[in-house]
Short mmCIF file of C-alpha atoms in Angstrom, two decimals:
data_model
loop_
_atom_site.label_atom_id
_atom_site.label_comp_id
_atom_site.label_asym_id
_atom_site.label_seq_id
_atom_site.Cartn_x
_atom_site.Cartn_y
_atom_site.Cartn_z
CA UNK A 1 64.45 126.42 157.59
CA UNK A 2 64.06 125.13 154.14
CA UNK A 3 66.06 126.23 150.97
CA UNK A 4 62.52 127.87 149.36
CA UNK A 5 61.86 129.63 152.65
CA UNK A 6 65.23 130.55 153.13
CA UNK A 7 65.53 131.80 149.37
CA UNK A 8 62.55 134.07 149.83
CA UNK A 9 63.43 135.48 153.26
CA UNK A 10 66.50 136.81 150.80
CA UNK A 11 64.17 137.87 147.91
CA UNK A 12 62.06 140.06 150.82
CA UNK A 13 64.77 141.33 153.24
CA UNK A 14 66.25 142.95 150.01
CA UNK A 15 63.09 145.81 149.53
CA UNK A 16 61.11 146.89 152.35
CA UNK A 17 58.54 146.81 150.48
CA UNK A 18 58.95 143.70 148.64
CA UNK A 19 59.11 142.16 151.88
CA UNK A 20 55.52 143.52 152.52
CA UNK A 21 53.82 142.79 148.90
CA UNK A 22 54.79 139.01 150.10
CA UNK A 23 57.31 136.50 147.63
CA UNK A 24 54.44 135.95 144.54
CA UNK A 25 55.73 140.18 144.57
CA UNK A 26 58.62 140.31 144.80
CA UNK A 27 59.16 137.50 142.08
CA UNK A 28 56.93 140.22 139.94
CA UNK A 29 59.62 142.55 140.25
CA UNK A 30 62.92 140.63 139.83
CA UNK A 31 60.26 139.41 135.84
CA UNK A 32 60.41 142.97 135.67
CA UNK A 33 64.61 143.61 136.13
CA UNK A 34 65.93 140.89 134.56
CA UNK A 35 68.65 141.91 131.65
CA UNK A 36 66.55 140.16 128.89
CA UNK A 37 63.23 140.91 127.24
CA UNK A 38 59.69 139.37 129.09
CA UNK A 39 56.59 139.98 127.52
CA UNK A 40 53.15 138.77 128.28
CA UNK A 41 51.00 137.51 124.45
CA UNK A 42 47.51 136.75 123.92
CA UNK A 43 45.82 134.48 121.87
CA UNK A 44 45.66 136.59 118.81
CA UNK A 45 49.17 137.91 119.04
CA UNK A 46 49.23 141.15 120.63
CA UNK A 47 51.14 142.83 123.40
CA UNK A 48 49.32 142.33 127.13
CA UNK A 49 52.25 142.75 128.98
CA UNK A 50 56.51 144.19 128.74
CA UNK A 51 58.71 144.23 130.81
CA UNK A 52 61.04 147.33 130.91
CA UNK A 53 64.45 144.92 129.05
CA UNK A 54 61.64 144.28 126.70
CA UNK A 55 60.13 147.82 125.93
CA UNK A 56 63.21 149.16 126.28
CA UNK A 57 64.59 146.90 123.19
CA UNK A 58 61.06 147.34 121.67
CA UNK A 59 62.15 150.87 121.34
CA UNK A 60 58.72 152.07 122.82
CA UNK A 61 57.19 152.46 126.32
CA UNK A 62 55.74 149.70 127.71
CA UNK A 63 51.87 150.91 127.44
CA UNK A 64 52.00 152.14 123.86
CA UNK A 65 53.20 148.22 123.56
CA UNK A 66 49.95 146.94 125.18
CA UNK A 67 47.54 145.88 122.56
CA UNK A 68 49.33 146.15 119.04
CA UNK A 69 50.64 143.41 117.19
CA UNK A 70 54.40 141.64 118.35
CA UNK A 71 56.24 140.55 115.93
CA UNK A 72 56.94 136.71 117.55
CA UNK A 73 55.41 133.51 115.79
CA UNK A 74 53.35 131.98 118.98
CA UNK A 75 53.74 128.40 117.28
CA UNK A 76 55.71 125.83 119.88
CA UNK A 77 58.57 125.11 117.06
CA UNK A 78 61.52 125.99 115.53
CA UNK A 79 61.92 128.58 112.47
CA UNK A 80 64.49 128.09 110.12
CA UNK A 81 67.16 130.31 109.78
CA UNK A 82 68.03 130.93 106.70
CA UNK A 83 71.37 132.22 107.85
CA UNK A 84 72.04 129.08 108.23
CA UNK A 85 75.55 130.45 109.02
CA UNK A 86 76.68 129.12 112.53
CA UNK A 87 73.79 127.65 113.41
CA UNK A 88 74.27 125.31 116.78
CA UNK A 89 70.91 123.61 116.74
CA UNK A 90 69.52 126.48 118.82
CA UNK A 91 65.43 126.51 120.35
CA UNK A 92 64.96 129.87 119.26
CA UNK A 93 63.47 131.41 117.17
CA UNK A 94 64.44 134.85 114.85
CA UNK A 95 62.25 137.65 114.45
CA UNK A 96 62.50 141.15 113.06
CA UNK A 97 60.75 144.50 114.59
CA UNK A 98 61.19 147.86 113.40
CA UNK A 99 59.39 150.08 116.41
CA UNK A 100 59.44 153.69 113.10
CA UNK A 101 60.25 154.01 109.88
CA UNK A 102 65.05 153.34 109.07
CA UNK A 103 65.18 151.10 112.55
CA UNK A 104 65.48 147.54 111.91
CA UNK A 105 66.15 145.32 115.07
CA UNK A 106 66.38 141.38 115.29
CA UNK A 107 64.87 139.10 117.96
CA UNK A 108 65.70 135.69 119.15
CA UNK A 109 62.98 134.40 121.66
CA UNK A 110 61.92 131.54 123.45
CA UNK A 111 58.09 131.03 124.23
CA UNK A 112 56.13 129.16 126.80
CA UNK A 113 52.66 129.03 127.63
CA UNK A 114 51.40 130.84 130.41
CA UNK A 115 50.41 127.84 133.41
CA UNK A 116 47.08 128.16 134.33
CA UNK A 117 46.00 130.46 131.19
CA UNK A 118 46.97 128.61 127.73
CA UNK A 119 45.78 131.66 125.49
CA UNK A 120 47.91 133.80 126.74
CA UNK A 121 51.96 132.79 126.22
CA UNK A 122 55.47 133.72 127.58
CA UNK A 123 58.20 135.29 125.51
CA UNK A 124 61.34 135.59 126.73
CA UNK A 125 63.55 137.78 123.60
CA UNK A 126 66.85 139.48 123.42
CA UNK A 127 68.61 141.76 120.38
CA UNK A 128 70.53 139.72 117.81
CA UNK A 129 70.91 142.58 115.83
CA UNK A 130 74.57 143.23 115.84
CA UNK A 131 75.11 139.46 115.87
CA UNK A 132 73.28 137.98 113.27
CA UNK A 133 74.63 141.04 110.51
CA UNK A 134 78.10 140.22 111.51
CA UNK A 135 77.06 136.52 110.34
CA UNK A 136 75.91 138.05 107.40
CA UNK A 137 78.63 140.17 106.11
CA UNK A 138 80.56 136.55 106.22
CA UNK A 139 78.39 134.32 104.79
CA UNK A 140 78.49 137.36 101.61
CA UNK A 141 82.35 137.44 101.98
CA UNK A 142 82.19 133.78 101.50
CA UNK A 143 79.47 133.04 99.42
CA UNK A 144 81.42 135.41 96.72
CA UNK A 145 84.28 134.14 97.07
CA UNK A 146 82.69 130.92 95.31
CA UNK A 147 80.49 133.13 92.33
CA UNK A 148 83.75 134.49 91.61
CA UNK A 149 85.43 130.78 90.58
CA UNK A 150 82.18 130.04 89.09
CA UNK A 151 83.16 130.35 85.38
CA UNK A 152 79.81 132.98 85.23
CA UNK A 153 80.50 136.32 83.06
CA UNK A 154 81.41 139.70 84.70
CA UNK A 155 77.87 141.35 85.07
CA UNK A 156 76.47 138.23 86.35
CA UNK A 157 79.42 138.13 89.01
CA UNK A 158 78.80 142.01 89.84
CA UNK A 159 75.37 141.76 89.95
CA UNK A 160 75.54 138.93 92.25
CA UNK A 161 78.18 140.17 94.55
CA UNK A 162 76.32 143.73 94.86
CA UNK A 163 73.10 141.73 95.57
CA UNK A 164 74.83 140.25 98.74
CA UNK A 165 75.92 143.78 99.91
CA UNK A 166 73.04 145.02 99.53
CA UNK A 167 71.34 141.85 101.81
CA UNK A 168 73.78 141.38 104.49
CA UNK A 169 73.42 145.48 105.58
CA UNK A 170 70.07 145.61 104.45
CA UNK A 171 70.80 148.99 101.97
CA UNK A 172 68.49 150.59 99.74
CA UNK A 173 70.41 150.69 96.83
CA UNK A 174 74.10 149.23 95.43
CA UNK A 175 75.91 150.23 92.31
CA UNK A 176 79.00 148.85 91.32
CA UNK A 177 81.27 150.27 88.34
CA UNK A 178 84.23 150.02 86.52
CA UNK A 179 86.70 152.36 84.47
CA UNK A 180 86.30 150.54 80.87
CA UNK A 181 89.22 149.41 78.89
CA UNK A 182 90.08 152.41 77.76
CA UNK A 183 90.08 154.27 81.15
CA UNK A 184 88.54 156.89 80.38
CA UNK A 185 85.04 156.70 81.55
CA UNK A 186 83.13 154.61 84.13
CA UNK A 187 80.66 151.88 83.29
CA UNK A 188 78.06 150.21 85.63
CA UNK A 189 78.68 146.41 85.64
CA UNK A 190 77.06 145.35 88.51
CA UNK A 191 73.85 146.92 90.09
CA UNK A 192 71.28 145.87 93.21
CA UNK A 193 68.01 147.78 94.60
CA UNK A 194 68.02 149.74 91.32
CA UNK A 195 65.75 148.75 88.12
CA UNK A 196 67.93 149.25 84.74
CA UNK A 197 67.31 152.44 83.08
CA UNK A 198 68.44 152.87 79.81
CA UNK A 199 69.22 156.65 79.50
CA UNK A 200 70.91 156.69 82.96
CA UNK A 201 74.07 158.06 81.07
CA UNK A 202 72.35 160.50 79.54
CA UNK A 203 70.83 161.92 83.16
CA UNK A 204 73.69 161.96 84.70
CA UNK A 205 75.68 163.61 81.81
CA UNK A 206 72.80 166.94 82.42
CA UNK A 207 73.46 166.24 86.16
CA UNK A 208 77.11 167.24 85.03
CA UNK A 209 76.12 169.80 83.34
CA UNK A 210 74.45 171.59 85.64
CA UNK A 211 76.66 171.70 88.17
CA UNK A 212 76.59 168.59 89.56
CA UNK A 213 79.89 166.95 91.70
CA UNK A 214 79.85 163.25 91.68
CA UNK A 215 81.44 161.22 95.30
CA UNK A 216 82.03 158.38 93.95
CA UNK A 217 84.74 160.56 90.94
CA UNK A 218 86.67 161.87 94.49
CA UNK A 219 86.67 158.02 95.46
CA UNK A 220 88.24 156.86 92.14
CA UNK A 221 90.91 159.55 92.32
CA UNK A 222 91.68 159.27 95.33
CA UNK A 223 92.10 156.02 95.72
CA UNK A 224 90.35 156.02 99.38
CA UNK A 225 86.33 155.05 100.40
CA UNK A 226 84.01 158.85 100.31
CA UNK A 227 80.88 158.91 102.43
CA UNK A 228 78.49 161.86 102.56
CA UNK A 229 75.83 161.40 105.35
CA UNK A 230 72.04 162.23 104.81
CA UNK A 231 73.43 163.26 101.03
CA UNK A 232 69.50 162.55 99.42
CA UNK A 233 68.12 165.50 101.72
CA UNK A 234 70.48 167.63 99.92
CA UNK A 235 69.88 165.61 96.23
CA UNK A 236 66.75 166.06 96.83
CA UNK A 237 66.96 170.45 97.20
CA UNK A 238 69.52 170.72 94.36
CA UNK A 239 68.60 171.61 90.91
CA UNK A 240 71.42 170.04 89.15
CA UNK A 241 69.93 166.91 89.90
CA UNK A 242 66.73 167.27 88.57
CA UNK A 243 67.63 164.59 86.28
CA UNK A 244 67.83 162.17 88.13
CA UNK A 245 65.66 163.00 91.01
CA UNK A 246 62.69 160.20 90.08
CA UNK A 247 65.89 157.68 88.94
CA UNK A 248 66.98 158.33 92.80
CA UNK A 249 63.93 158.91 94.80
CA UNK A 250 62.36 154.72 93.36
CA UNK A 251 64.49 154.45 97.22
CA UNK A 252 64.38 155.29 100.34
CA UNK A 253 67.39 155.96 101.40
CA UNK A 254 69.72 159.15 103.68
CA UNK A 255 73.46 158.17 104.38
CA UNK A 256 75.73 157.25 100.56
CA UNK A 257 79.27 155.61 100.48
CA UNK A 258 81.55 155.62 97.25
CA UNK A 259 84.28 153.03 98.04
CA UNK A 260 86.87 152.41 95.29
CA UNK A 261 87.72 149.39 94.11
CA UNK A 262 91.75 149.18 94.09
CA UNK A 263 93.40 146.46 91.92
CA UNK A 264 96.98 146.58 91.98
CA UNK A 265 97.42 149.99 93.47
CA UNK A 266 95.04 151.74 90.94
CA UNK A 267 91.52 152.40 90.81
CA UNK A 268 89.77 150.25 88.94
CA UNK A 269 85.96 151.28 89.19
CA UNK A 270 83.86 151.58 92.33
CA UNK A 271 81.21 150.40 94.84
CA UNK A 272 78.51 152.61 95.59
CA UNK A 273 76.17 151.89 98.39
CA UNK A 274 72.80 153.86 99.19
CA UNK A 275 71.79 153.49 103.27
CA UNK A 276 68.37 153.54 104.52
CA UNK A 277 67.17 155.81 106.32
CA UNK A 278 68.23 155.64 110.40
CA UNK A 279 70.69 153.60 109.21
CA UNK A 280 74.57 155.05 109.76
CA UNK A 281 78.32 154.19 108.07
CA UNK A 282 80.75 152.42 111.16
CA UNK A 283 83.55 151.10 111.20
CA UNK A 284 82.21 147.63 110.58
CA UNK A 285 80.40 148.65 108.19
CA UNK A 286 83.04 150.24 106.08
CA UNK A 287 85.66 147.31 106.65
CA UNK A 288 83.22 145.31 105.08
CA UNK A 289 82.39 147.17 102.45
CA UNK A 290 86.19 147.24 101.87
CA UNK A 291 86.12 143.22 101.52
CA UNK A 292 83.67 143.77 99.18
CA UNK A 293 85.17 145.89 97.39
CA UNK A 294 88.25 143.91 97.13
CA UNK A 295 86.23 140.69 95.98
CA UNK A 296 84.87 142.76 93.10
CA UNK A 297 88.67 143.67 92.26
CA UNK A 298 89.44 140.37 92.48
CA UNK A 299 86.73 139.28 89.62
CA UNK A 300 87.16 142.15 87.52
CA UNK A 301 91.24 141.57 87.47
CA UNK A 302 90.33 137.32 86.63
CA UNK A 303 88.39 138.71 83.59
CA UNK A 304 91.12 141.55 82.10
CA UNK A 305 93.68 138.34 83.16
CA UNK A 306 91.08 136.17 81.03
CA UNK A 307 91.19 138.66 78.24
CA UNK A 308 94.89 138.46 77.95
CA UNK A 309 94.33 134.53 78.23
CA UNK A 310 91.91 134.95 75.51
CA UNK A 311 93.48 137.09 73.55
CA UNK A 312 96.47 135.54 73.14
CA UNK A 313 94.71 132.00 72.53
CA UNK A 314 93.10 134.04 69.17
CA UNK A 315 96.90 135.05 68.54
CA UNK A 316 98.16 131.59 68.63
CA UNK A 317 94.94 130.74 66.45
CA UNK A 318 94.85 132.98 63.70
CA UNK A 319 98.58 131.08 63.33
CA UNK A 320 97.46 129.07 63.28
CA UNK A 321 95.59 129.48 60.82
CA UNK A 322 97.82 131.58 59.19
CA UNK A 323 100.27 128.14 58.72
CA UNK A 324 97.05 126.38 57.25
CA UNK A 325 96.12 128.53 54.83
CA UNK A 326 99.82 128.90 53.69
CA UNK A 327 100.38 125.09 52.66
CA UNK A 328 96.95 125.09 51.20
CA UNK A 329 98.14 128.00 49.05
CA UNK A 330 100.91 126.42 48.07
CA UNK A 331 99.94 123.14 47.14
CA UNK A 332 97.09 124.88 44.87
CA UNK A 333 99.61 126.77 43.58
CA UNK A 334 102.07 123.87 42.58
CA UNK A 335 99.72 122.05 41.18
CA UNK A 336 98.88 125.29 38.86
CA UNK A 337 102.21 125.47 38.41
CA UNK A 338 101.82 122.09 36.95
CA UNK A 339 99.20 122.02 35.26
CA UNK A 340 101.10 124.81 33.20
CA UNK A 341 104.61 122.96 32.95
CA UNK A 342 102.17 120.37 31.39
CA UNK A 343 100.58 122.57 29.02
CA UNK A 344 104.38 123.98 28.08
CA UNK A 345 105.49 119.95 27.25
CA UNK A 346 102.64 119.42 24.95
CA UNK A 347 103.13 122.75 22.93
CA UNK A 348 107.57 121.74 22.84
CA UNK A 349 106.44 118.89 20.59
CA UNK A 350 105.84 121.01 18.19
CA UNK A 351 103.09 119.15 16.93
CA UNK A 352 98.81 120.04 17.06
CA UNK A 353 97.48 120.15 21.30
CA UNK A 354 94.41 118.67 21.07
CA UNK A 355 91.64 120.67 22.18
CA UNK A 356 90.43 118.52 24.67
CA UNK A 357 93.49 118.20 26.64
CA UNK A 358 93.76 122.53 26.30
CA UNK A 359 89.89 122.83 27.49
CA UNK A 360 90.59 120.11 30.22
CA UNK A 361 93.61 121.20 32.15
CA UNK A 362 92.70 125.12 31.34
CA UNK A 363 89.06 124.09 33.17
CA UNK A 364 91.39 122.56 35.97
CA UNK A 365 93.88 126.14 36.26
CA UNK A 366 90.69 127.93 36.73
CA UNK A 367 89.17 126.27 39.32
CA UNK A 368 92.37 125.96 41.14
CA UNK A 369 92.77 129.95 40.79
CA UNK A 370 89.49 130.07 41.74
CA UNK A 371 89.65 128.25 45.41
CA UNK A 372 93.29 129.83 45.94
CA UNK A 373 91.47 133.41 45.27
CA UNK A 374 88.59 132.20 48.24
CA UNK A 375 90.76 130.50 50.63
CA UNK A 376 92.99 133.85 50.62
CA UNK A 377 89.64 136.23 51.00
CA UNK A 378 88.47 133.97 54.47
CA UNK A 379 91.68 134.45 54.75
CA UNK A 380 91.52 137.73 55.85
CA UNK A 381 88.31 138.45 57.57
CA UNK A 382 89.73 135.42 59.44
CA UNK A 383 92.70 136.20 60.73
CA UNK A 384 92.03 140.03 60.70
CA UNK A 385 88.42 140.12 61.98
CA UNK A 386 90.00 143.42 64.52
CA UNK A 387 91.08 145.65 61.73
CA UNK A 388 88.06 144.95 60.19
CA UNK A 389 85.38 145.62 63.37
CA UNK A 390 87.43 149.16 63.32
CA UNK A 391 85.68 150.20 59.96
CA UNK A 392 82.28 149.31 61.80
CA UNK A 393 80.43 145.72 62.78
CA UNK A 394 78.43 146.26 60.10
CA UNK A 395 80.95 147.05 57.30
CA UNK A 396 82.80 143.91 58.59
CA UNK A 397 79.87 141.39 58.71
CA UNK A 398 78.91 143.25 55.04
CA UNK A 399 82.42 141.63 53.84
CA UNK A 400 82.38 138.62 55.77
CA UNK A 401 79.16 138.01 53.83
CA UNK A 402 80.38 139.14 50.34
CA UNK A 403 83.28 136.78 50.46
CA UNK A 404 81.20 133.36 51.98
CA UNK A 405 79.53 134.20 49.08
CA UNK A 406 81.43 134.40 46.22
CA UNK A 407 82.88 131.01 47.63
CA UNK A 408 79.94 128.86 48.31
CA UNK A 409 77.48 130.82 46.47
CA UNK A 410 74.86 131.47 49.15
CA UNK A 411 72.64 134.62 49.33
CA UNK A 412 73.09 136.85 51.25
CA UNK A 413 71.21 139.70 53.07
CA UNK A 414 72.29 141.67 55.64
CA UNK A 415 70.19 144.15 57.61
CA UNK A 416 71.81 146.74 59.08
CA UNK A 417 69.42 149.37 61.41
CA UNK A 418 71.03 152.54 63.71
CA UNK A 419 72.96 153.03 67.26
CA UNK A 420 75.58 150.06 65.26
CA UNK A 421 78.63 152.43 65.71
CA UNK A 422 78.55 152.93 69.33
CA UNK A 423 79.56 149.07 69.75
CA UNK A 424 83.39 149.54 71.45
CA UNK A 425 85.68 147.36 68.57
CA UNK A 426 86.51 144.16 71.43
CA UNK A 427 82.57 143.88 71.91
CA UNK A 428 82.54 143.98 67.59
CA UNK A 429 85.28 141.73 67.23
CA UNK A 430 83.39 139.16 69.57
CA UNK A 431 79.69 139.35 67.73
CA UNK A 432 81.53 139.64 64.28
CA UNK A 433 83.01 136.02 65.84
CA UNK A 434 79.22 135.39 66.78
CA UNK A 435 78.61 136.11 63.56
CA UNK A 436 80.84 133.71 61.41
CA UNK A 437 80.52 130.70 63.62
CA UNK A 438 76.98 130.90 63.14
CA UNK A 439 77.60 131.39 59.43
CA UNK A 440 79.99 128.76 59.10
CA UNK A 441 77.62 126.11 60.60
CA UNK A 442 75.39 127.07 57.57
CA UNK A 443 77.81 126.10 54.88
CA UNK A 444 78.91 122.76 56.58
CA UNK A 445 75.58 121.39 57.86
CA UNK A 446 72.35 123.12 56.60
CA UNK A 447 72.69 123.19 52.49
CA UNK A 448 70.69 125.88 52.13
CA UNK A 449 70.32 128.50 49.50
CA UNK A 450 70.13 131.92 51.21
CA UNK A 451 70.97 133.09 55.01
CA UNK A 452 69.33 136.51 56.37
CA UNK A 453 71.88 138.79 58.77
CA UNK A 454 69.57 141.18 61.28
CA UNK A 455 71.82 143.46 63.12
CA UNK A 456 69.76 145.90 65.57
CA UNK A 457 69.92 147.83 69.14
CA UNK A 458 67.30 147.95 71.25
CA UNK A 459 66.50 149.25 74.46
CA UNK A 460 69.90 149.30 75.56
CA UNK A 461 71.29 145.80 73.96
CA UNK A 462 72.87 145.21 70.63
CA UNK A 463 70.93 141.80 69.09
CA UNK A 464 71.85 139.87 66.10
CA UNK A 465 69.97 137.26 64.12
CA UNK A 466 71.93 134.77 61.46
CA UNK A 467 68.81 132.66 60.03
CA UNK A 468 69.05 130.46 56.84
CA UNK A 469 66.44 128.68 54.73
CA UNK A 470 68.76 124.88 55.21
CA UNK A 471 67.61 121.93 56.69
CA UNK A 472 67.18 122.51 60.60
CA UNK A 473 68.57 121.93 63.17
CA UNK A 474 67.93 119.00 65.55
CA UNK A 475 66.35 119.52 68.91
CA UNK A 476 70.54 118.29 71.04
CA UNK A 477 72.50 120.51 68.52
CA UNK A 478 70.33 123.64 69.57
CA UNK A 479 71.07 122.48 72.64
CA UNK A 480 74.44 122.21 72.18
CA UNK A 481 75.22 118.38 72.88
CA UNK A 482 75.12 117.43 68.56
CA UNK A 483 78.73 116.47 67.84
CA UNK A 484 78.64 118.48 64.48
CA UNK A 485 77.17 121.64 66.32
CA UNK A 486 78.87 121.18 70.08
CA UNK A 487 81.91 123.19 70.00
CA UNK A 488 80.49 126.34 67.93
CA UNK A 489 77.82 126.02 70.29
CA UNK A 490 79.90 126.11 73.54
CA UNK A 491 82.55 129.49 71.59
CA UNK A 492 79.15 131.19 70.36
CA UNK A 493 77.63 130.85 73.92
CA UNK A 494 81.39 131.81 75.63
CA UNK A 495 81.76 135.33 73.77
CA UNK A 496 78.21 136.71 74.66
CA UNK A 497 78.36 135.57 78.55
CA UNK A 498 81.86 137.51 78.00
CA UNK A 499 79.29 140.70 77.57
CA UNK A 500 76.13 139.14 79.81
CA UNK A 501 74.81 138.26 76.57
CA UNK A 502 73.17 134.77 75.73
CA UNK A 503 72.91 133.03 72.61
CA UNK A 504 69.84 130.92 71.46
CA UNK A 505 69.12 128.09 68.05
CA UNK A 506 66.47 127.06 67.37
CA UNK A 507 63.74 125.63 63.90
CA UNK A 508 62.18 128.49 61.80
CA UNK A 509 58.94 127.29 61.68
CA UNK A 510 59.34 127.97 57.58
CA UNK A 511 61.97 125.65 57.28
CA UNK A 512 65.96 125.98 58.28
CA UNK A 513 67.37 127.71 61.83
CA UNK A 514 67.76 130.90 64.56
CA UNK A 515 70.67 131.26 66.04
CA UNK A 516 69.86 134.96 67.97
CA UNK A 517 72.82 136.25 70.24
CA UNK A 518 71.23 139.33 72.50
CA UNK A 519 74.27 141.39 74.27
CA UNK A 520 73.87 143.72 77.17
CA UNK A 521 75.38 147.52 75.64
CA UNK A 522 77.21 149.34 79.03
CA UNK A 523 76.20 152.38 80.75
CA UNK A 524 78.95 155.08 80.49
CA UNK A 525 79.85 157.73 82.55
CA UNK A 526 82.60 159.49 81.32
CA UNK A 527 85.73 160.45 83.72
CA UNK A 528 87.20 162.88 82.84
CA UNK A 529 84.69 164.68 81.19
CA UNK A 530 83.03 163.88 84.92
CA UNK A 531 85.83 165.01 86.78
CA UNK A 532 86.52 167.86 86.22
CA UNK A 533 88.70 171.08 87.73
CA UNK A 534 86.34 173.38 89.80
CA UNK A 535 86.67 176.85 89.19
CA UNK A 536 87.96 179.54 91.52
CA UNK A 537 84.93 181.48 91.52
CA UNK A 538 82.41 178.03 91.69
CA UNK A 539 80.96 176.72 96.20
CA UNK A 540 82.39 173.48 95.49
CA UNK A 541 78.85 171.13 96.99
CA UNK A 542 79.07 168.27 99.55
CA UNK A 543 80.01 165.67 97.04
CA UNK A 544 77.33 163.80 95.37
CA UNK A 545 76.73 159.94 94.33
#
């Protein structure tokens, strides 16, 4: 007896009915009960037949699948895996199947033409959703680590990190909020999925006043993650959340989780995750969110350390400038003293002093004293911008423009709009420095007669423009490549990027140069105001985002 006959007999003897149907029917029964999915697809990409395992993977009865579009690409080629991680060069392709809203499965599959009927294709497939999700999470953590090593702004870094979380777990939305410098309020520093709402802060404050309770405050204060199942359904029915119903309703989501950002044992912010309907927060998901929250905390801590280093560099620079200016002023005052001594010597001779000599000495003393006064004024504004900006950005810029005008003869016009009082002192100092550097370039290079400075707050951003009527800017200088302006442009760019902003230098059509800086203003959520103790007579609702 041949091996083929023995194999057929084994199959046929396994079941009396199979034996009665013959070897072909027995092999068909095996195909029906193999653990992987097997399907037959026609030339239009529609299901023709699906085995029991395949119907279970698709989460729909086989009869319901017949005649419906299949997710498989029938081309006999390997579709590149966008993930790339741990790719071993297998010939499997990957597709996404969504049996019902909120459910998402990923199938790895192979295709073969059906023997004897090229219009039909046999597909063998299996569920690799969990495996690929693990790979995406590992890749997201790795990419986030790389982004932390780059020199992008904190807002750009946290925006990218939020995007990695969103993509890795196919979430509806992600927010990253950090405590402000005072430690009394939260500000949105990164997000994905949500569009930016300029009045988000005012709406969330209105929700708080109506009695809404924020889960992220619980996560921040307790230092532990907070998970709220079926949260969107309860928020949608809660009138206290009405001001944010439209904002939160832009996404299809259900569960909510808030994970604190822990830096050296203290909470410095939160990572909020909004899950699509059907997604459940299990242990692996929470581990991933905790890992990404650690990455965000590292980014925030790195920026804090960098700010401390910059502040130290500023102090050292001020000391250097103070020494330089002191030496300059000392030399000028010494020259004034020498001129005064010359007048004394001339007067001691008992002879008439020539008018020309007196006039010459007086002019030199006048020039020296005016120079000393100008240097002293410049030193005050250069070494103490923080003290000036405490009084307000507008006042600091006007004072600097007036001092520079008195010293150089430039005519200055300062135009300031409403809302500048919202600018925090540290941001105001950086913006002040950008304006000062732009004006310094005008004085040094532009040969201008007048300068116009515009300060305004529009569309939740601070815009500053310094325009002159001078000789204009070369293309290489505008791009930061010229020897004269390269360092100044780099310095201005770094100060703007610290707050997620930009600086652009362009020639003006009417002649001269325009320097424009745009810095986004953060949305602030007062921490202390939002975490007021509950009154005993008011029952506590479930935590909310």
